[in-house]
mmCIF file of N, CA and C in Angstrom:
data_model
loop_
_atom_site.group_PDB
_atom_site.id
_atom_site.type_symbol
_atom_site.label_atom_id
_atom_site.label_comp_id
_atom_site.label_asym_id
_atom_site.label_seq_id
_atom_site.Cartn_x
_atom_site.Cartn_y
_atom_site.Cartn_z
ATOM 1 N N MET A 1 -127.953 39.815 -49.152
ATOM 2 C CA MET A 1 -126.771 40.144 -48.590
ATOM 3 C C MET A 1 -126.353 38.972 -47.708
ATOM 4 N N LYS A 2 -125.081 38.692 -47.702
ATOM 5 C CA LYS A 2 -124.523 37.540 -46.970
ATOM 6 C C LYS A 2 -124.653 37.809 -45.470
ATOM 7 N N ASP A 3 -124.962 36.686 -44.674
ATOM 8 C CA ASP A 3 -125.057 36.876 -43.217
ATOM 9 C C ASP A 3 -123.692 37.141 -42.638
ATOM 10 N N ASP A 4 -122.693 36.569 -43.198
ATOM 11 C CA ASP A 4 -121.222 36.744 -42.547
ATOM 12 C C ASP A 4 -120.764 38.132 -43.074
ATOM 13 N N LEU A 5 -120.558 39.081 -42.154
ATOM 14 C CA LEU A 5 -120.098 40.445 -42.524
ATOM 15 C C LEU A 5 -118.588 40.374 -42.657
ATOM 16 N N LYS A 6 -117.879 39.500 -42.186
ATOM 17 C CA LYS A 6 -116.517 39.497 -42.132
ATOM 18 C C LYS A 6 -115.889 38.763 -43.330
ATOM 19 N N PRO A 7 -114.954 39.396 -44.038
ATOM 20 C CA PRO A 7 -114.378 38.863 -45.250
ATOM 21 C C PRO A 7 -113.391 37.627 -44.869
ATOM 22 N N LYS A 8 -113.192 36.757 -45.801
ATOM 23 C CA LYS A 8 -112.417 35.632 -45.561
ATOM 24 C C LYS A 8 -110.962 36.073 -45.129
ATOM 25 N N HIS A 9 -110.368 37.098 -45.648
ATOM 26 C CA HIS A 9 -109.033 37.591 -45.185
ATOM 27 C C HIS A 9 -109.099 37.862 -43.725
ATOM 28 N N TYR A 10 -110.186 38.466 -43.209
ATOM 29 C CA TYR A 10 -110.182 38.801 -41.782
ATOM 30 C C TYR A 10 -110.223 37.543 -41.016
ATOM 31 N N GLU A 11 -110.983 36.674 -41.435
ATOM 32 C CA GLU A 11 -110.958 35.330 -40.636
ATOM 33 C C GLU A 11 -109.574 34.589 -40.723
ATOM 34 N N ILE A 12 -108.872 34.769 -41.701
ATOM 35 C CA ILE A 12 -107.454 34.249 -41.848
ATOM 36 C C ILE A 12 -106.590 34.869 -40.793
ATOM 37 N N ILE A 13 -106.736 36.213 -40.673
ATOM 38 C CA ILE A 13 -105.963 36.936 -39.663
ATOM 39 C C ILE A 13 -106.358 36.512 -38.212
ATOM 40 N N ARG A 14 -107.599 36.326 -38.045
ATOM 41 C CA ARG A 14 -108.145 35.870 -36.794
ATOM 42 C C ARG A 14 -107.580 34.508 -36.458
ATOM 43 N N ALA A 15 -107.543 33.548 -37.401
ATOM 44 C CA ALA A 15 -107.002 32.316 -37.061
ATOM 45 C C ALA A 15 -105.615 32.351 -36.699
ATOM 46 N N LYS A 16 -104.829 33.193 -37.384
ATOM 47 C CA LYS A 16 -103.377 33.211 -37.185
ATOM 48 C C LYS A 16 -103.003 34.154 -36.005
ATOM 49 N N HIS A 17 -103.810 35.231 -35.635
ATOM 50 C CA HIS A 17 -103.474 36.150 -34.588
ATOM 51 C C HIS A 17 -104.809 36.426 -33.778
ATOM 52 N N PRO A 18 -105.324 35.557 -33.082
ATOM 53 C CA PRO A 18 -106.644 35.745 -32.429
ATOM 54 C C PRO A 18 -106.466 36.882 -31.402
ATOM 55 N N ALA A 19 -105.474 37.022 -30.637
ATOM 56 C CA ALA A 19 -105.402 38.064 -29.593
ATOM 57 C C ALA A 19 -105.474 39.526 -30.325
ATOM 58 N N TYR A 20 -104.749 39.595 -31.388
ATOM 59 C CA TYR A 20 -104.752 40.844 -32.238
ATOM 60 C C TYR A 20 -106.163 41.214 -32.569
ATOM 61 N N ILE A 21 -106.846 40.232 -33.214
ATOM 62 C CA ILE A 21 -108.218 40.495 -33.660
ATOM 63 C C ILE A 21 -109.155 40.811 -32.559
ATOM 64 N N GLU A 22 -108.973 40.105 -31.432
ATOM 65 C CA GLU A 22 -109.729 40.447 -30.145
ATOM 66 C C GLU A 22 -109.611 41.828 -29.753
ATOM 67 N N ALA A 23 -108.312 42.294 -29.782
ATOM 68 C CA ALA A 23 -108.020 43.691 -29.336
ATOM 69 C C ALA A 23 -108.685 44.758 -30.393
ATOM 70 N N VAL A 24 -108.554 44.374 -31.694
ATOM 71 C CA VAL A 24 -109.204 45.290 -32.657
ATOM 72 C C VAL A 24 -110.784 45.346 -32.521
ATOM 73 N N GLU A 25 -111.385 44.179 -32.214
ATOM 74 C CA GLU A 25 -112.835 44.090 -31.962
ATOM 75 C C GLU A 25 -113.171 44.837 -30.689
ATOM 76 N N ASN A 26 -112.408 44.754 -29.683
ATOM 77 C CA ASN A 26 -112.663 45.461 -28.404
ATOM 78 C C ASN A 26 -112.548 46.902 -28.637
ATOM 79 N N LEU A 27 -111.587 47.352 -29.360
ATOM 80 C CA LEU A 27 -111.430 48.814 -29.684
ATOM 81 C C LEU A 27 -112.754 49.332 -30.396
ATOM 82 N N GLY A 28 -113.202 48.460 -31.380
ATOM 83 C CA GLY A 28 -114.393 48.870 -32.058
ATOM 84 C C GLY A 28 -115.658 49.025 -31.076
ATOM 85 N N LYS A 29 -115.776 48.024 -30.191
ATOM 86 C CA LYS A 29 -116.792 48.206 -29.231
ATOM 87 C C LYS A 29 -116.702 49.389 -28.374
ATOM 88 N N ALA A 30 -115.433 49.719 -27.919
ATOM 89 C CA ALA A 30 -115.196 50.894 -27.153
ATOM 90 C C ALA A 30 -115.627 52.147 -27.911
ATOM 91 N N VAL A 31 -115.206 52.204 -29.121
ATOM 92 C CA VAL A 31 -115.513 53.438 -29.952
ATOM 93 C C VAL A 31 -117.062 53.625 -30.057
ATOM 94 N N HIS A 32 -117.785 52.568 -30.346
ATOM 95 C CA HIS A 32 -119.167 52.695 -30.471
ATOM 96 C C HIS A 32 -119.938 53.114 -29.197
ATOM 97 N N GLY A 33 -119.265 52.664 -28.032
ATOM 98 C CA GLY A 33 -119.989 52.965 -26.811
ATOM 99 C C GLY A 33 -119.427 54.275 -26.115
ATOM 100 N N CYS A 34 -118.577 54.967 -26.699
ATOM 101 C CA CYS A 34 -118.046 56.141 -25.900
ATOM 102 C C CYS A 34 -118.637 57.500 -26.255
ATOM 103 N N GLY A 35 -119.655 57.543 -27.124
ATOM 104 C CA GLY A 35 -120.286 58.784 -27.434
ATOM 105 C C GLY A 35 -121.720 58.700 -27.806
ATOM 106 N N PRO A 36 -122.277 59.879 -28.211
ATOM 107 C CA PRO A 36 -123.690 59.968 -28.368
ATOM 108 C C PRO A 36 -124.221 59.431 -29.683
ATOM 109 N N LEU A 37 -123.258 59.252 -30.722
ATOM 110 C CA LEU A 37 -123.821 58.756 -32.029
ATOM 111 C C LEU A 37 -124.389 57.339 -32.061
ATOM 112 N N ASP A 38 -125.426 57.141 -32.669
ATOM 113 C CA ASP A 38 -126.001 55.697 -32.795
ATOM 114 C C ASP A 38 -125.115 54.945 -33.807
ATOM 115 N N SER A 39 -125.268 53.641 -33.739
ATOM 116 C CA SER A 39 -124.418 52.810 -34.552
ATOM 117 C C SER A 39 -124.560 53.072 -35.988
ATOM 118 N N LYS A 40 -125.699 53.353 -36.511
ATOM 119 C CA LYS A 40 -125.872 53.620 -37.964
ATOM 120 C C LYS A 40 -125.167 54.873 -38.377
ATOM 121 N N THR A 41 -125.131 55.962 -37.634
ATOM 122 C CA THR A 41 -124.511 57.207 -37.880
ATOM 123 C C THR A 41 -123.040 56.986 -37.815
ATOM 124 N N LEU A 42 -122.555 56.387 -36.771
ATOM 125 C CA LEU A 42 -121.076 56.151 -36.599
ATOM 126 C C LEU A 42 -120.576 55.217 -37.816
ATOM 127 N N LEU A 43 -121.344 54.276 -38.221
ATOM 128 C CA LEU A 43 -120.920 53.475 -39.314
ATOM 129 C C LEU A 43 -120.883 54.255 -40.657
ATOM 130 N N LEU A 44 -121.766 55.140 -40.808
ATOM 131 C CA LEU A 44 -121.758 56.035 -42.028
ATOM 132 C C LEU A 44 -120.530 56.903 -42.026
ATOM 133 N N VAL A 45 -120.108 57.425 -40.886
ATOM 134 C CA VAL A 45 -118.920 58.188 -40.678
ATOM 135 C C VAL A 45 -117.747 57.403 -41.080
ATOM 136 N N GLN A 46 -117.694 56.189 -40.446
ATOM 137 C CA GLN A 46 -116.575 55.226 -40.740
ATOM 138 C C GLN A 46 -116.508 54.997 -42.126
ATOM 139 N N LEU A 47 -117.713 54.719 -42.849
ATOM 140 C CA LEU A 47 -117.662 54.401 -44.306
ATOM 141 C C LEU A 47 -117.075 55.553 -45.047
ATOM 142 N N GLY A 48 -117.296 56.900 -44.615
ATOM 143 C CA GLY A 48 -116.681 58.049 -45.362
ATOM 144 C C GLY A 48 -115.199 57.904 -45.179
ATOM 145 N N ALA A 49 -114.687 57.639 -44.016
ATOM 146 C CA ALA A 49 -113.248 57.615 -43.756
ATOM 147 C C ALA A 49 -112.595 56.445 -44.571
ATOM 148 N N ALA A 50 -113.407 55.203 -44.751
ATOM 149 C CA ALA A 50 -112.929 54.201 -45.453
ATOM 150 C C ALA A 50 -112.718 54.536 -47.011
ATOM 151 N N ALA A 51 -113.712 55.343 -47.444
ATOM 152 C CA ALA A 51 -113.685 55.754 -48.800
ATOM 153 C C ALA A 51 -112.531 56.689 -49.045
ATOM 154 N N ALA A 52 -112.334 57.616 -48.171
ATOM 155 C CA ALA A 52 -111.266 58.646 -48.186
ATOM 156 C C ALA A 52 -109.833 57.995 -48.162
ATOM 157 N N SER A 53 -109.784 56.799 -47.528
ATOM 158 C CA SER A 53 -108.479 56.165 -47.537
ATOM 159 C C SER A 53 -108.394 55.074 -48.681
ATOM 160 N N HIS A 54 -109.300 55.024 -49.515
ATOM 161 C CA HIS A 54 -109.343 54.133 -50.650
ATOM 162 C C HIS A 54 -109.311 52.639 -50.303
ATOM 163 N N SER A 55 -109.903 52.363 -49.177
ATOM 164 C CA SER A 55 -109.880 50.928 -48.671
ATOM 165 C C SER A 55 -111.142 50.214 -49.123
ATOM 166 N N GLU A 56 -111.093 49.459 -50.170
ATOM 167 C CA GLU A 56 -112.322 48.815 -50.723
ATOM 168 C C GLU A 56 -112.794 47.838 -49.663
ATOM 169 N N GLY A 57 -111.983 47.010 -49.000
ATOM 170 C CA GLY A 57 -112.473 46.076 -48.038
ATOM 171 C C GLY A 57 -113.268 46.864 -46.967
ATOM 172 N N SER A 58 -112.709 47.951 -46.424
ATOM 173 C CA SER A 58 -113.375 48.646 -45.377
ATOM 174 C C SER A 58 -114.607 49.368 -45.699
ATOM 175 N N VAL A 59 -114.591 49.789 -47.037
ATOM 176 C CA VAL A 59 -115.835 50.373 -47.562
ATOM 177 C C VAL A 59 -117.019 49.368 -47.598
ATOM 178 N N LEU A 60 -116.645 48.186 -48.055
ATOM 179 C CA LEU A 60 -117.601 47.161 -48.091
ATOM 180 C C LEU A 60 -118.074 46.674 -46.682
ATOM 181 N N SER A 61 -117.046 46.535 -45.819
ATOM 182 C CA SER A 61 -117.536 46.211 -44.413
ATOM 183 C C SER A 61 -118.427 47.197 -43.770
ATOM 184 N N HIS A 62 -118.068 48.430 -43.856
ATOM 185 C CA HIS A 62 -118.932 49.554 -43.247
ATOM 186 C C HIS A 62 -120.198 49.597 -43.987
ATOM 187 N N ALA A 63 -120.211 49.487 -45.200
ATOM 188 C CA ALA A 63 -121.600 49.627 -45.941
ATOM 189 C C ALA A 63 -122.430 48.376 -45.473
ATOM 190 N N ARG A 64 -121.928 47.253 -45.376
ATOM 191 C CA ARG A 64 -122.731 46.050 -44.983
ATOM 192 C C ARG A 64 -123.167 46.225 -43.535
ATOM 193 N N ARG A 65 -122.245 46.707 -42.633
ATOM 194 C CA ARG A 65 -122.764 46.805 -41.279
ATOM 195 C C ARG A 65 -123.634 47.996 -41.056
ATOM 196 N N ALA A 66 -123.536 49.100 -41.947
ATOM 197 C CA ALA A 66 -124.512 50.229 -41.808
ATOM 198 C C ALA A 66 -125.919 49.690 -42.195
ATOM 199 N N LEU A 67 -125.872 48.826 -43.263
ATOM 200 C CA LEU A 67 -127.212 48.218 -43.688
ATOM 201 C C LEU A 67 -127.836 47.461 -42.526
ATOM 202 N N LYS A 68 -126.939 46.627 -41.882
ATOM 203 C CA LYS A 68 -127.512 45.872 -40.756
ATOM 204 C C LYS A 68 -127.917 46.685 -39.595
ATOM 205 N N ALA A 69 -127.337 47.871 -39.490
ATOM 206 C CA ALA A 69 -127.671 48.851 -38.323
ATOM 207 C C ALA A 69 -128.886 49.649 -38.680
ATOM 208 N N GLY A 70 -129.510 49.442 -39.788
ATOM 209 C CA GLY A 70 -130.689 50.167 -40.321
ATOM 210 C C GLY A 70 -130.598 51.229 -41.316
ATOM 211 N N ALA A 71 -129.415 51.492 -41.916
ATOM 212 C CA ALA A 71 -129.177 52.414 -42.951
ATOM 213 C C ALA A 71 -129.835 51.890 -44.229
ATOM 214 N N SER A 72 -130.407 52.683 -45.039
ATOM 215 C CA SER A 72 -130.780 52.367 -46.272
ATOM 216 C C SER A 72 -129.766 52.509 -47.367
ATOM 217 N N LEU A 73 -129.864 51.857 -48.592
ATOM 218 C CA LEU A 73 -128.917 52.106 -49.562
ATOM 219 C C LEU A 73 -128.837 53.544 -49.982
ATOM 220 N N ASP A 74 -129.960 54.153 -50.011
ATOM 221 C CA ASP A 74 -129.994 55.644 -50.333
ATOM 222 C C ASP A 74 -129.149 56.474 -49.383
ATOM 223 N N GLU A 75 -129.133 56.077 -48.048
ATOM 224 C CA GLU A 75 -128.349 56.679 -47.064
ATOM 225 C C GLU A 75 -126.925 56.476 -47.243
ATOM 226 N N ILE A 76 -126.595 55.282 -47.633
ATOM 227 C CA ILE A 76 -125.200 54.821 -47.911
ATOM 228 C C ILE A 76 -124.632 55.703 -49.108
ATOM 229 N N TYR A 77 -125.373 55.623 -50.096
ATOM 230 C CA TYR A 77 -124.971 56.363 -51.302
ATOM 231 C C TYR A 77 -124.890 57.871 -51.064
ATOM 232 N N HIS A 78 -125.744 58.468 -50.275
ATOM 233 C CA HIS A 78 -125.814 59.816 -49.945
ATOM 234 C C HIS A 78 -124.555 60.143 -49.105
ATOM 235 N N ALA A 79 -124.190 59.316 -48.133
ATOM 236 C CA ALA A 79 -123.054 59.458 -47.283
ATOM 237 C C ALA A 79 -121.830 59.488 -48.203
ATOM 238 N N LEU A 80 -121.775 58.731 -49.245
ATOM 239 C CA LEU A 80 -120.512 58.699 -50.131
ATOM 240 C C LEU A 80 -120.563 59.953 -50.992
ATOM 241 N N ILE A 81 -121.712 60.283 -51.602
ATOM 242 C CA ILE A 81 -121.831 61.482 -52.452
ATOM 243 C C ILE A 81 -121.466 62.725 -51.751
ATOM 244 N N GLY A 82 -121.786 62.787 -50.467
ATOM 245 C CA GLY A 82 -121.490 63.955 -49.693
ATOM 246 C C GLY A 82 -119.986 64.230 -49.403
ATOM 247 N N LEU A 83 -119.153 63.195 -49.831
ATOM 248 C CA LEU A 83 -117.706 63.405 -49.739
ATOM 249 C C LEU A 83 -117.057 64.008 -50.914
ATOM 250 N N THR A 84 -117.916 64.232 -52.069
ATOM 251 C CA THR A 84 -117.257 64.625 -53.318
ATOM 252 C C THR A 84 -116.394 65.891 -53.203
ATOM 253 N N SER A 85 -116.860 66.970 -52.498
ATOM 254 C CA SER A 85 -116.065 68.124 -52.439
ATOM 255 C C SER A 85 -114.730 67.927 -51.690
ATOM 256 N N THR A 86 -114.822 66.987 -50.822
ATOM 257 C CA THR A 86 -113.623 66.668 -49.872
ATOM 258 C C THR A 86 -112.675 65.765 -50.509
ATOM 259 N N ILE A 87 -113.094 64.579 -50.899
ATOM 260 C CA ILE A 87 -112.172 63.581 -51.467
ATOM 261 C C ILE A 87 -112.225 63.382 -52.992
ATOM 262 N N GLY A 88 -113.124 64.115 -53.673
ATOM 263 C CA GLY A 88 -113.030 64.072 -55.132
ATOM 264 C C GLY A 88 -114.002 63.082 -55.762
ATOM 265 N N PHE A 89 -114.455 63.371 -56.947
ATOM 266 C CA PHE A 89 -115.385 62.536 -57.703
ATOM 267 C C PHE A 89 -114.831 61.045 -57.913
ATOM 268 N N PRO A 90 -113.710 60.985 -58.409
ATOM 269 C CA PRO A 90 -113.083 59.711 -58.794
ATOM 270 C C PRO A 90 -113.095 58.789 -57.518
ATOM 271 N N THR A 91 -112.744 59.259 -56.444
ATOM 272 C CA THR A 91 -112.754 58.331 -55.139
ATOM 273 C C THR A 91 -114.129 58.004 -54.848
ATOM 274 N N VAL A 92 -114.917 58.899 -54.783
ATOM 275 C CA VAL A 92 -116.505 58.640 -54.476
ATOM 276 C C VAL A 92 -116.997 57.593 -55.469
ATOM 277 N N ALA A 93 -116.840 57.788 -56.708
ATOM 278 C CA ALA A 93 -117.281 56.958 -57.700
ATOM 279 C C ALA A 93 -116.719 55.553 -57.566
ATOM 280 N N ALA A 94 -115.433 55.455 -57.201
ATOM 281 C CA ALA A 94 -114.957 54.126 -56.980
ATOM 282 C C ALA A 94 -115.612 53.469 -55.681
ATOM 283 N N ALA A 95 -115.785 54.128 -54.716
ATOM 284 C CA ALA A 95 -116.428 53.626 -53.443
ATOM 285 C C ALA A 95 -117.855 53.231 -53.818
ATOM 286 N N MET A 96 -118.582 54.009 -54.558
ATOM 287 C CA MET A 96 -120.018 53.688 -54.925
ATOM 288 C C MET A 96 -119.961 52.420 -55.790
ATOM 289 N N SER A 97 -119.090 52.254 -56.712
ATOM 290 C CA SER A 97 -118.978 51.106 -57.567
ATOM 291 C C SER A 97 -118.660 49.842 -56.734
ATOM 292 N N TRP A 98 -117.772 49.956 -55.630
ATOM 293 C CA TRP A 98 -117.449 48.775 -54.877
ATOM 294 C C TRP A 98 -118.776 48.373 -54.096
ATOM 295 N N VAL A 99 -119.468 49.324 -53.581
ATOM 296 C CA VAL A 99 -120.728 49.017 -52.809
ATOM 297 C C VAL A 99 -121.729 48.387 -53.794
ATOM 298 N N ARG A 100 -121.968 49.055 -54.920
ATOM 299 C CA ARG A 100 -122.914 48.509 -55.831
ATOM 300 C C ARG A 100 -122.669 47.092 -56.263
ATOM 301 N N LYS A 101 -121.355 46.841 -56.666
ATOM 302 C CA LYS A 101 -120.927 45.552 -57.187
ATOM 303 C C LYS A 101 -121.114 44.488 -56.038
ATOM 304 N N ALA A 102 -120.727 44.789 -54.771
ATOM 305 C CA ALA A 102 -120.795 43.828 -53.719
ATOM 306 C C ALA A 102 -122.187 43.572 -53.343
ATOM 307 N N LEU A 103 -123.120 44.516 -53.282
ATOM 308 C CA LEU A 103 -124.406 44.362 -52.860
ATOM 309 C C LEU A 103 -125.247 43.590 -54.010
ATOM 310 N N ASP A 104 -124.839 43.932 -55.265
ATOM 311 C CA ASP A 104 -125.530 43.222 -56.349
ATOM 312 C C ASP A 104 -125.185 41.714 -56.339
ATOM 313 N N GLU A 105 -123.986 41.286 -55.827
ATOM 314 C CA GLU A 105 -123.499 40.008 -55.722
ATOM 315 C C GLU A 105 -124.184 39.204 -54.608
ATOM 316 N N ASP A 106 -124.477 40.016 -53.499
ATOM 317 C CA ASP A 106 -125.099 39.350 -52.313
ATOM 318 C C ASP A 106 -126.532 38.834 -52.490
#
């Protein structure tokens, strides 16, 4: 897996709008610190939301960060499979394929 968890497009936005990205990152820190869920669990929840919104980049980002936070690939795939009755098989299968393709390339 690549060490840099942020995609090139994110870094382009950061270069052009640093105050905006700083605010986004501060919001993320606030979200992680405001409740009882550990980082791994919260990232798996966010992974599910990313899959539901069909956001490939966000799915990949949350999967990579969940791995870094201690989630296993089995936990990531289980979190996605658990969405089937809510968001449907095609959306789950797409999210799983994005994760598999990205992690196979890393």
